[in-house]
Short mmCIF file of C-alpha atoms in Angstrom, two decimals:
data_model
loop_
_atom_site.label_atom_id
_atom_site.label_comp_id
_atom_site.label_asym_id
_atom_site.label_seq_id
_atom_site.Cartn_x
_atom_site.Cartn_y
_atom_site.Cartn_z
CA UNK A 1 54.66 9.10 61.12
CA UNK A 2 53.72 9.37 57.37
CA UNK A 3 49.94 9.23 56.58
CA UNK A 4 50.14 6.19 54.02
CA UNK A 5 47.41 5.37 50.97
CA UNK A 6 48.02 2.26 49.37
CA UNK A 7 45.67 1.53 46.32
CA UNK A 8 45.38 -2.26 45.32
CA UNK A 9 45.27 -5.02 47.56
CA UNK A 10 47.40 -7.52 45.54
CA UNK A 11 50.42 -9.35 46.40
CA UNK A 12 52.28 -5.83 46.16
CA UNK A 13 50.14 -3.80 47.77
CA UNK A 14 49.10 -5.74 51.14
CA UNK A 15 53.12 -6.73 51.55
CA UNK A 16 53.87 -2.85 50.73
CA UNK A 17 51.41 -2.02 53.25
CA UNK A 18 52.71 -4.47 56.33
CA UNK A 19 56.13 -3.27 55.70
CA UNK A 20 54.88 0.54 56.01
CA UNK A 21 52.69 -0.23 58.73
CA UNK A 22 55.97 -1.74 60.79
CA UNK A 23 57.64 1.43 59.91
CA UNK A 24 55.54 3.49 61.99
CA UNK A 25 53.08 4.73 59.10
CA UNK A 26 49.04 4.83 59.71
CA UNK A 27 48.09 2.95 56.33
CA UNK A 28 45.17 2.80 54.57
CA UNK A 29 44.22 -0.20 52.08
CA UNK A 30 42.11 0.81 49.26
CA UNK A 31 40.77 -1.76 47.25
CA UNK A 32 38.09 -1.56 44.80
CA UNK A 33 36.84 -5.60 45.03
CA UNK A 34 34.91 -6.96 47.82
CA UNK A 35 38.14 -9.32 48.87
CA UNK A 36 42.02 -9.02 49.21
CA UNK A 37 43.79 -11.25 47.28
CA UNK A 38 41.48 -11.57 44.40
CA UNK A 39 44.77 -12.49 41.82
CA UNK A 40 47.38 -13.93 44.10
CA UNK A 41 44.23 -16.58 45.32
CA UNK A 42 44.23 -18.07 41.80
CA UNK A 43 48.22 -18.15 41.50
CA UNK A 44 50.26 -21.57 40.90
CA UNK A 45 46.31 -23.10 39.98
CA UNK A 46 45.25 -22.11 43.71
CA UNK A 47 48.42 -23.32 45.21
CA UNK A 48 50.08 -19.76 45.37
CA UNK A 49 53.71 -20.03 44.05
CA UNK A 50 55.16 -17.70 46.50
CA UNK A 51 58.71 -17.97 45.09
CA UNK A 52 61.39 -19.10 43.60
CA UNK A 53 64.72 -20.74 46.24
CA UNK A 54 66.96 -20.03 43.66
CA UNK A 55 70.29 -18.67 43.70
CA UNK A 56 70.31 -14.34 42.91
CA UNK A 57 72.24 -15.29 39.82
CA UNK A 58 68.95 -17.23 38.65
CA UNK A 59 66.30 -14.32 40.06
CA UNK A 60 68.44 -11.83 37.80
CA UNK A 61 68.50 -13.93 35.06
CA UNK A 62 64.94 -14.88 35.21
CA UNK A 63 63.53 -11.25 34.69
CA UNK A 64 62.72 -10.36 31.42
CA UNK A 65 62.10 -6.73 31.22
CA UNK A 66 64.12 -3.83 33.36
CA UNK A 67 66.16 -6.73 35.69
CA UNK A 68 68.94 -3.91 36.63
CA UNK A 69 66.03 -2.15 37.70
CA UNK A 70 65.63 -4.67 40.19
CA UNK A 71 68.93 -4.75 42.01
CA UNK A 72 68.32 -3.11 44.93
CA UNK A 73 65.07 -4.28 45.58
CA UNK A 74 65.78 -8.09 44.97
CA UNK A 75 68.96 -7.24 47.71
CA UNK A 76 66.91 -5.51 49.79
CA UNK A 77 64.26 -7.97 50.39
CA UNK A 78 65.07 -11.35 49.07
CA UNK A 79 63.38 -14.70 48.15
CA UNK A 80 64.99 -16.15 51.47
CA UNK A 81 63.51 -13.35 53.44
CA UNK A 82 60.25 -13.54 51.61
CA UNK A 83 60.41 -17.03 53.19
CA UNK A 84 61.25 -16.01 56.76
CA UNK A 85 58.11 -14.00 56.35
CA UNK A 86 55.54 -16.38 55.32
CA UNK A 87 57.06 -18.97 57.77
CA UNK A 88 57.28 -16.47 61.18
CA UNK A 89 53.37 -15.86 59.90
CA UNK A 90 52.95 -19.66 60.10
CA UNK A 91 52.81 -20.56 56.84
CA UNK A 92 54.56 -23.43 56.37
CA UNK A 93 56.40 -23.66 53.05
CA UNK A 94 58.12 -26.61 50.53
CA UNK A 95 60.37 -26.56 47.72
CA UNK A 96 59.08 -28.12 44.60
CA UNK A 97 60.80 -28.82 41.39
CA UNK A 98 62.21 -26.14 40.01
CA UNK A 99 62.52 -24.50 43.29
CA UNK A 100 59.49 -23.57 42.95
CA UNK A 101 58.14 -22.46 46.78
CA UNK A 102 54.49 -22.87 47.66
CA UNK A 103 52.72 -23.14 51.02
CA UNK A 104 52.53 -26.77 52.64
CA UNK A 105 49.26 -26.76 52.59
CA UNK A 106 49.26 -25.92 48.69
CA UNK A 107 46.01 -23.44 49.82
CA UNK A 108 46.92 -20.25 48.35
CA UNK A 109 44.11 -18.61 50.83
CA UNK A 110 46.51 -19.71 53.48
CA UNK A 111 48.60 -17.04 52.23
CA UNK A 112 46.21 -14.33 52.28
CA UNK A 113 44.65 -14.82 55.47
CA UNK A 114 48.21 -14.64 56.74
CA UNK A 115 48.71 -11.54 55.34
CA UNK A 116 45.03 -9.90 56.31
CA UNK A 117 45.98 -10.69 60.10
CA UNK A 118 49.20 -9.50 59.72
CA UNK A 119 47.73 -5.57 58.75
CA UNK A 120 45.31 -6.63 61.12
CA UNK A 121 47.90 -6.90 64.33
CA UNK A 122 49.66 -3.42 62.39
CA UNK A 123 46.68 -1.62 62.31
CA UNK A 124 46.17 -1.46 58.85
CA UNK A 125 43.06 0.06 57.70
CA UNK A 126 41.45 -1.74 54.49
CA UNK A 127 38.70 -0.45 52.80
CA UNK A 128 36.75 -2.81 50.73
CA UNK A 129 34.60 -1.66 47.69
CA UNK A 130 36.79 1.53 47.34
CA UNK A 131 37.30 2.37 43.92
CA UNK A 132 40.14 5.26 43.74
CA UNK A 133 39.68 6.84 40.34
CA UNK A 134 42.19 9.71 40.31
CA UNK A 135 45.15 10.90 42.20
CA UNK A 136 45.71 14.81 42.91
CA UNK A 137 49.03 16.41 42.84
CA UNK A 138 50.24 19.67 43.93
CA UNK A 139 53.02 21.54 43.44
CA UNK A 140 54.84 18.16 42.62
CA UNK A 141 53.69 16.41 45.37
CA UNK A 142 51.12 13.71 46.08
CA UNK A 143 48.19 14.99 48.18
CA UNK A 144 45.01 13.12 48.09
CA UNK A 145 43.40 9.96 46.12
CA UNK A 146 39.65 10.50 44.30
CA UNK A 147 37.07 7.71 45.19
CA UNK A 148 34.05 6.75 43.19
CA UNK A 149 30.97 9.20 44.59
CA UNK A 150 32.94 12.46 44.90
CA UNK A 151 35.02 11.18 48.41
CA UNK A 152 38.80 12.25 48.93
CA UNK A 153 41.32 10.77 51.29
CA UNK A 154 44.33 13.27 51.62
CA UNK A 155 47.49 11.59 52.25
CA UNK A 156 51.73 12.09 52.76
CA UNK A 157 52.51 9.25 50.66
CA UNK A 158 50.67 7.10 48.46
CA UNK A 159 51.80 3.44 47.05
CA UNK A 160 50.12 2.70 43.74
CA UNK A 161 49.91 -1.27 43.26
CA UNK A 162 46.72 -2.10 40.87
CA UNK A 163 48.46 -4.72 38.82
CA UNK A 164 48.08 -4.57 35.33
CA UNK A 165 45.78 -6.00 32.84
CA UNK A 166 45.59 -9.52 32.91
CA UNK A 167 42.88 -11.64 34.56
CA UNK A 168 40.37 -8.31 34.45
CA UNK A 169 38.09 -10.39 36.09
CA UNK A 170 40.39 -9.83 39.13
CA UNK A 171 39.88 -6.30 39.26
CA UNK A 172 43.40 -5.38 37.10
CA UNK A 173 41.82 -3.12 34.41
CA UNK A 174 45.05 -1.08 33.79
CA UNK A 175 43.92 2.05 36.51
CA UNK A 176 47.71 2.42 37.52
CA UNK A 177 48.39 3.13 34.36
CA UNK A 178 45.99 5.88 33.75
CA UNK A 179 47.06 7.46 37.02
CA UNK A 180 51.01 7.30 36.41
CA UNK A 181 49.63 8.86 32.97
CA UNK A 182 48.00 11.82 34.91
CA UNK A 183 50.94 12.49 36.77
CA UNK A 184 53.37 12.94 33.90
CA UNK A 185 54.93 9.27 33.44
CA UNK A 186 55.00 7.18 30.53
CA UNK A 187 53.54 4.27 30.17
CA UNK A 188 55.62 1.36 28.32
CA UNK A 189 52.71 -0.42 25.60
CA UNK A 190 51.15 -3.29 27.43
CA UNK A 191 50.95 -6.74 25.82
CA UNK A 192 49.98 -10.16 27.24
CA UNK A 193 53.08 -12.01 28.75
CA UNK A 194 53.08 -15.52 29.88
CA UNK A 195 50.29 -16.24 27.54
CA UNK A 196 49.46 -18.88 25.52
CA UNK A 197 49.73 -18.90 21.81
CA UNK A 198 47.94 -19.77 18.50
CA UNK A 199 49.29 -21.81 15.44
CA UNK A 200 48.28 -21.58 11.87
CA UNK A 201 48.10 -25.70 11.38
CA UNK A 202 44.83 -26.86 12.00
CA UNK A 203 45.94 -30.92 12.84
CA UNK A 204 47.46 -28.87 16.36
CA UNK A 205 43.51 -28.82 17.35
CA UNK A 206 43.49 -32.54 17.36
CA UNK A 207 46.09 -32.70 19.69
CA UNK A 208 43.92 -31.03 21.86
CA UNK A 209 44.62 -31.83 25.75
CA UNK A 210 48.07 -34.05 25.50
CA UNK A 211 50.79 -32.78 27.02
CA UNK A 212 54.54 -33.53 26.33
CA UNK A 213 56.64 -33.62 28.80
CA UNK A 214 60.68 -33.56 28.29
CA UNK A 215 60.79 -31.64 25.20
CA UNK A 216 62.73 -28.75 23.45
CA UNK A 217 60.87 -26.17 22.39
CA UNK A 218 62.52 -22.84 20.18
CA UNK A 219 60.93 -20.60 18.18
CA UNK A 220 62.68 -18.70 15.04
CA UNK A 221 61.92 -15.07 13.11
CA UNK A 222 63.37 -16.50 9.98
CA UNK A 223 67.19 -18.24 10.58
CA UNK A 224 67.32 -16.12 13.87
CA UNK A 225 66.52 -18.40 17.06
CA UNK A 226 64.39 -16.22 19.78
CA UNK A 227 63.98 -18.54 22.33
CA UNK A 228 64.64 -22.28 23.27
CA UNK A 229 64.21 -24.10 26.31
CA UNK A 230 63.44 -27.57 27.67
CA UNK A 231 60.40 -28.56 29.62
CA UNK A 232 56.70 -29.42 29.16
CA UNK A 233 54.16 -27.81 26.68
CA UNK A 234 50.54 -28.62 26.30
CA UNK A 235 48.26 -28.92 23.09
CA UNK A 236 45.15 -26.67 23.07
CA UNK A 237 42.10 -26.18 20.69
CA UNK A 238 43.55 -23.14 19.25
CA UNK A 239 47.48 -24.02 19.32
CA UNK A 240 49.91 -24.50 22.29
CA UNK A 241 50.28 -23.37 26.18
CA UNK A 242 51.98 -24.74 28.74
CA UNK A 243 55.86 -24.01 31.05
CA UNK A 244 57.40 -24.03 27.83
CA UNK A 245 54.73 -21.85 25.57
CA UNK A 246 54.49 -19.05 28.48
CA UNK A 247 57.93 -18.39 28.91
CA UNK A 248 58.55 -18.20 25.40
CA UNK A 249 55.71 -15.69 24.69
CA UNK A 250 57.36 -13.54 27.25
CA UNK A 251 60.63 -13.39 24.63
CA UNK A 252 58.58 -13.38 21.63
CA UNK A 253 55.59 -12.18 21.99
CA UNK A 254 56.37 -8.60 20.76
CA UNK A 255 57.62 -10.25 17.45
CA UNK A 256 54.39 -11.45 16.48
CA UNK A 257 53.02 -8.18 15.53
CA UNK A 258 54.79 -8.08 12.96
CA UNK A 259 54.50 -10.99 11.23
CA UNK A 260 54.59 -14.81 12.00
CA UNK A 261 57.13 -17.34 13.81
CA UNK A 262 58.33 -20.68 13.55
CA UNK A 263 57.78 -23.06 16.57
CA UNK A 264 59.74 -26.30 16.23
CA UNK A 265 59.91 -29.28 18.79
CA UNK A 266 62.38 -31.39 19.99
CA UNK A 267 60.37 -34.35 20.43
CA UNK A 268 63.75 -36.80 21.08
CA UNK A 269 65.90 -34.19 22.64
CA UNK A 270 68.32 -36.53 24.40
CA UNK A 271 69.30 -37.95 21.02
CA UNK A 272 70.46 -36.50 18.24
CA UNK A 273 69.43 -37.20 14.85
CA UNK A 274 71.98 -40.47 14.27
CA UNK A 275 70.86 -41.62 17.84
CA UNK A 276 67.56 -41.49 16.85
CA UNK A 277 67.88 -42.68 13.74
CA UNK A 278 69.09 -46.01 15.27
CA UNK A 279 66.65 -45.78 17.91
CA UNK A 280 63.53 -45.90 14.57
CA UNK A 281 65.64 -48.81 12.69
CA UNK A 282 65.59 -50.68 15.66
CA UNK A 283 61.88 -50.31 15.93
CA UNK A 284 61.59 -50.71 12.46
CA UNK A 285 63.79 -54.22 12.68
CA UNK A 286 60.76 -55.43 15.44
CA UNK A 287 58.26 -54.86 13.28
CA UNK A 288 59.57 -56.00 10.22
CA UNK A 289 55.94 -57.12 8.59
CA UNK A 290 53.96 -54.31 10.27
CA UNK A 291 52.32 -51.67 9.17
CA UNK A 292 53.53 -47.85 9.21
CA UNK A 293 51.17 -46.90 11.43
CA UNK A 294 51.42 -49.86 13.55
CA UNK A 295 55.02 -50.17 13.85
CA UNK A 296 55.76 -46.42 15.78
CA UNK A 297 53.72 -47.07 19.43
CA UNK A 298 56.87 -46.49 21.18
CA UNK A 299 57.59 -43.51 20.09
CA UNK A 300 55.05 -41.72 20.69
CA UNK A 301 51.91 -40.89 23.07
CA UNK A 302 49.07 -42.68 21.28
CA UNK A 303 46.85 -39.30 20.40
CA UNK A 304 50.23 -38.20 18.46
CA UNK A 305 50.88 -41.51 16.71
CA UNK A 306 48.50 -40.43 14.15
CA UNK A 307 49.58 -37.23 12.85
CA UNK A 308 53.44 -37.76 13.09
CA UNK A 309 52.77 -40.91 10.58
CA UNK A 310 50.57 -38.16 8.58
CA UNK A 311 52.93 -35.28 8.60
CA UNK A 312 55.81 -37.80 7.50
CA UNK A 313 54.20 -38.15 4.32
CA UNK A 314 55.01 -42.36 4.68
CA UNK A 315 51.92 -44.32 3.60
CA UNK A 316 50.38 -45.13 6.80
CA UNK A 317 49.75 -49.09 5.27
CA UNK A 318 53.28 -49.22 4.08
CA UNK A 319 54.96 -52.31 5.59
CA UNK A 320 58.14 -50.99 7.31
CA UNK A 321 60.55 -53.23 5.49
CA UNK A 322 59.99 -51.54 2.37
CA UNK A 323 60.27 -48.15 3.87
CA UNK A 324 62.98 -46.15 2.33
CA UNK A 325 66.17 -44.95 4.31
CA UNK A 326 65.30 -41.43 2.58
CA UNK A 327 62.03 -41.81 4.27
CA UNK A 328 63.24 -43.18 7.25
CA UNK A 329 65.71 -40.35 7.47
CA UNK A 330 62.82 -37.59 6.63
CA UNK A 331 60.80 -39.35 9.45
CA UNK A 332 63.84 -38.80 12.02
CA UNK A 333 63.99 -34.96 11.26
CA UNK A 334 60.57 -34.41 11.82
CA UNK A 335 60.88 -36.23 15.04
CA UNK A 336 63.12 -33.54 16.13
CA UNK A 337 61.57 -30.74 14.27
CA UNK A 338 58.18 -30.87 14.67
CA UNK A 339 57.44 -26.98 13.47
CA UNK A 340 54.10 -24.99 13.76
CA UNK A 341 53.36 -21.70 12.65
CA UNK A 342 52.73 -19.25 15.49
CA UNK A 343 50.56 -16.52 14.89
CA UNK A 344 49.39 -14.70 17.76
CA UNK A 345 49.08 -14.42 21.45
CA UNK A 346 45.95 -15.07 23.40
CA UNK A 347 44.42 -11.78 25.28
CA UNK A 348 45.01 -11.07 28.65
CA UNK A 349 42.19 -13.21 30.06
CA UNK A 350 44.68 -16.49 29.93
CA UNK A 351 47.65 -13.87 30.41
CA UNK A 352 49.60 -14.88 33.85
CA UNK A 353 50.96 -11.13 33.59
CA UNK A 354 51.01 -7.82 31.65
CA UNK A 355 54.97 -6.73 30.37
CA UNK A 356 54.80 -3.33 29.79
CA UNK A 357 53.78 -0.34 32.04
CA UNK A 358 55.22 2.64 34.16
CA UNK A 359 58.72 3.26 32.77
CA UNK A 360 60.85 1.91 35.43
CA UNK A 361 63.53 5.29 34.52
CA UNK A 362 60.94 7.32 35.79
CA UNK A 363 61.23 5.56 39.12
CA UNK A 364 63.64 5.45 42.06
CA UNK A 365 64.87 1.84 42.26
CA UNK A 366 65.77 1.85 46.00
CA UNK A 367 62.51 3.61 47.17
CA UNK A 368 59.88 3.05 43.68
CA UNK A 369 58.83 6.52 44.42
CA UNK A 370 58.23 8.98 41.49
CA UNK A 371 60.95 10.68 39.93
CA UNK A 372 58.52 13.65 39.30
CA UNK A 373 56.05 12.90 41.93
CA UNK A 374 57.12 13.43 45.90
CA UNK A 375 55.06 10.87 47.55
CA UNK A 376 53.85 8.96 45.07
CA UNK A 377 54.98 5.39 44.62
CA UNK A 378 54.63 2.48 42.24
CA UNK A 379 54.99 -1.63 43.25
CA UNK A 380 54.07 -4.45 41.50
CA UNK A 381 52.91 -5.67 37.84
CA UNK A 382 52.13 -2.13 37.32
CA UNK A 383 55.57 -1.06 36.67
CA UNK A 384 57.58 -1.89 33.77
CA UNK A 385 58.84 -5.68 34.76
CA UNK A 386 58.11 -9.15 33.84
CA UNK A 387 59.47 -12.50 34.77
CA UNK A 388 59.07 -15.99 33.86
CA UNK A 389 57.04 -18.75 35.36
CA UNK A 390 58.37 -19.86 38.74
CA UNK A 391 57.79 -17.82 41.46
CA UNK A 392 59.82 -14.73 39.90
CA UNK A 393 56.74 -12.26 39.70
CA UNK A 394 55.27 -12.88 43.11
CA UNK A 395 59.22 -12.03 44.10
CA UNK A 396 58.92 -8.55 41.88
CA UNK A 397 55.63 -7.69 43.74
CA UNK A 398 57.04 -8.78 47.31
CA UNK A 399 60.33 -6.66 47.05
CA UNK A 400 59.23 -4.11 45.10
CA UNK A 401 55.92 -3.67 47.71
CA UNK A 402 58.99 -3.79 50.23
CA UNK A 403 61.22 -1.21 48.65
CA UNK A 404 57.71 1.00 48.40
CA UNK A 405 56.80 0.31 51.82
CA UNK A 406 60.10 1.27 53.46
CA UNK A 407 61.07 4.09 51.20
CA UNK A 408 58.74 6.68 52.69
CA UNK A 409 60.52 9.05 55.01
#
């Protein structure tokens, strides 16, 4: 029996601390808020998206950074398992679109409080308002954990599991990174990830609040295409959020640093541009004596009706049977290229996660303990690894806390 110090009582940490706990280990929780939970409570807008039911094909591919990193871990403990857990708990849990897995009760406390008297029945000890602000090492191995006030815990093992830095009003404030630091590792540059993200064109602001749903988004550095998708995106008072925005800042956020990138939408994406242009003479043909501005309602939510018939450059009081087929045709392509400028990310306050952090080489991918550190281990948004909207992280933090949690001897 291993004495265990886990620091961080996230997702990662209080599942890397059951699994250790069932392994024989005496475990201690340190957590420097006055709750468990604080993050994973505000996942999936309080519903907790515990997973994702997808095939492993789709985990894998749904990883952004370091997925071969993940192999073992994903195998070792996977989204079906992460399941049986929750469920032998008694949380009940649903598959939504997407496969998107939350609790029945869509309660995301319901997932803590399953968790809390699960380290409760193992014994686990948690210490609230514990703030661990250094880890000592000697002779290459882990031996105790530093607490705010002067305090020391010694320790066999110790799981690091702090999260990274986004929502720092949840306690992540990037400490795993300074300890990995202290003990040698590198830390991969941190960035926001599954962020929103700011346009140049100011008519976006008007937009502010609609949300289209069944659109293509892609985004281009020059002729080169970074990222396109289908889904739903969202208008915001400072440029764009929403499925489609976060998962593309996870593929293109790094690109922005150095210079600006080309957003265009698919508003039509079913048709292509001769489809569509039938689709607008047809409209056109039913309001023959209309207006412009008048004569595109179908097209389009109401709140966007006004700046498409702006940004086509048509003269909004233009009857439509005068309208030009060149201006009919420049009408269509804006339809399916609706293009903003994008020009940064927003900070990690809206940031879902943090890519970046401990380089995953420097870690064993079966056990996540230290490649230079015996007894030292790393789970969670704290390493290296970042996923897409869906379920994917919470499965990172799960089976990596697993991996952790098990690995020690």
């Amino acid at each position: 029996m291993s004495r265990v110090l886990v620091v961080g009582g996230g997702a990662a940490g209080m599942f890397a601390a059951i699994t250790a706990a069932r392994d024989g280990h005496k475990v201690c929780l340190l957590e420097k808020n006055e709750k468990l939970g604080k993050k994973l409570f505000i996942t999936g807008k309080g519903r907790c998206n515990i997973t994702n039911a997808c095939d492993m094909e789709t985990l894998f591919s749904s990883v952004v950074s370091n997925s071969r990193f993940l192999y073992s871990s994903f195998y070792g403990y996977t989204n079906q398992d992460v399941i049986r857990f929750f469920e032998e708990l008694g949380v009940k849990t649903k598959v939504e679109r997407g496969e998107r897995v939350f609790p029945v009760s869509d309660h995301s406390s319901d997932v803590i409080r399953a968790m809390e008297q699960e380290m409760k029945r193992q014994n686990v000890k948690v210490r609230l308002h514990t703030r661990v602000t250094g880890i000592t090492v000697r002779d290459g191995k882990f031996v105790q954990a530093e607490l705010a006030g002067g305090e020391h815990i010694c320790g066999d093992a110790c799981i690091v599991t702090t999260g990274g830095l986004s929502y720092p009003t949840t306690g992540s404030t990037g400490d795993g990174y300074r300890f990995a630091e202290g003990c040698g590792h590198t830390v991969v540059p941190c960035m926001p990830s599954l962020v929103p993200m700011e346009v140049k064109e100011s008519w976006a602001g008007s937009l502010m609040g609609l949300s289209l749903r069944n659109v293509s988004a892609s985004v281009y550095q020059g002729k080169k295409r970074l990222y396109q998708e289908f889904g739903e995106m969202l208008f915001t008072h400072y440029g764009v959020s929403g499925p489609l925005i976060l998962s593309a800042s996870s593929y293109v956020g790094g690109r922005l640093k150095s210079g600006e990138l080309r957003l265009e939408i698919d508003l039509k994406p079913a048709l292509d541009e001769e489809q569509l242009d039938q689709r607008v003479r047809r409209d056109f043909e039913e309001n023959l004596n209309r207006q412009f501005k008048n004569a595109v309602g179908k097209l389009f939510p109401s709140k966007l009706i006004p700046v498409m018939v702006e940004l086509s450059g048509i003269d909004p009081e233009k009857k439509v049977n005068v309208i030009s087929k060149e201006e009919r045709l420049g009408f269509v392509r804006l339809i399916k290229h609706l293009t903003l400028t994008l020009t940064g990310l927003r900070d990690y306050n809206e940031a879902v996660i943090t890519r970046g952090g401990v380089n995953t080489k420097e870690v064993d991918p079966k056990t996540m303990e230290s490649k230079y550190i015996r007894g030292l281990y790393f789970a969670g948004e704290v390493l290296d690894l970042d996923a897409l909207t869906g379920g994917f992280n919470l499965q990172i933090a799960w089976s990596t806390g697993y991996a952790a949690g098990h690995g020690i001897p």
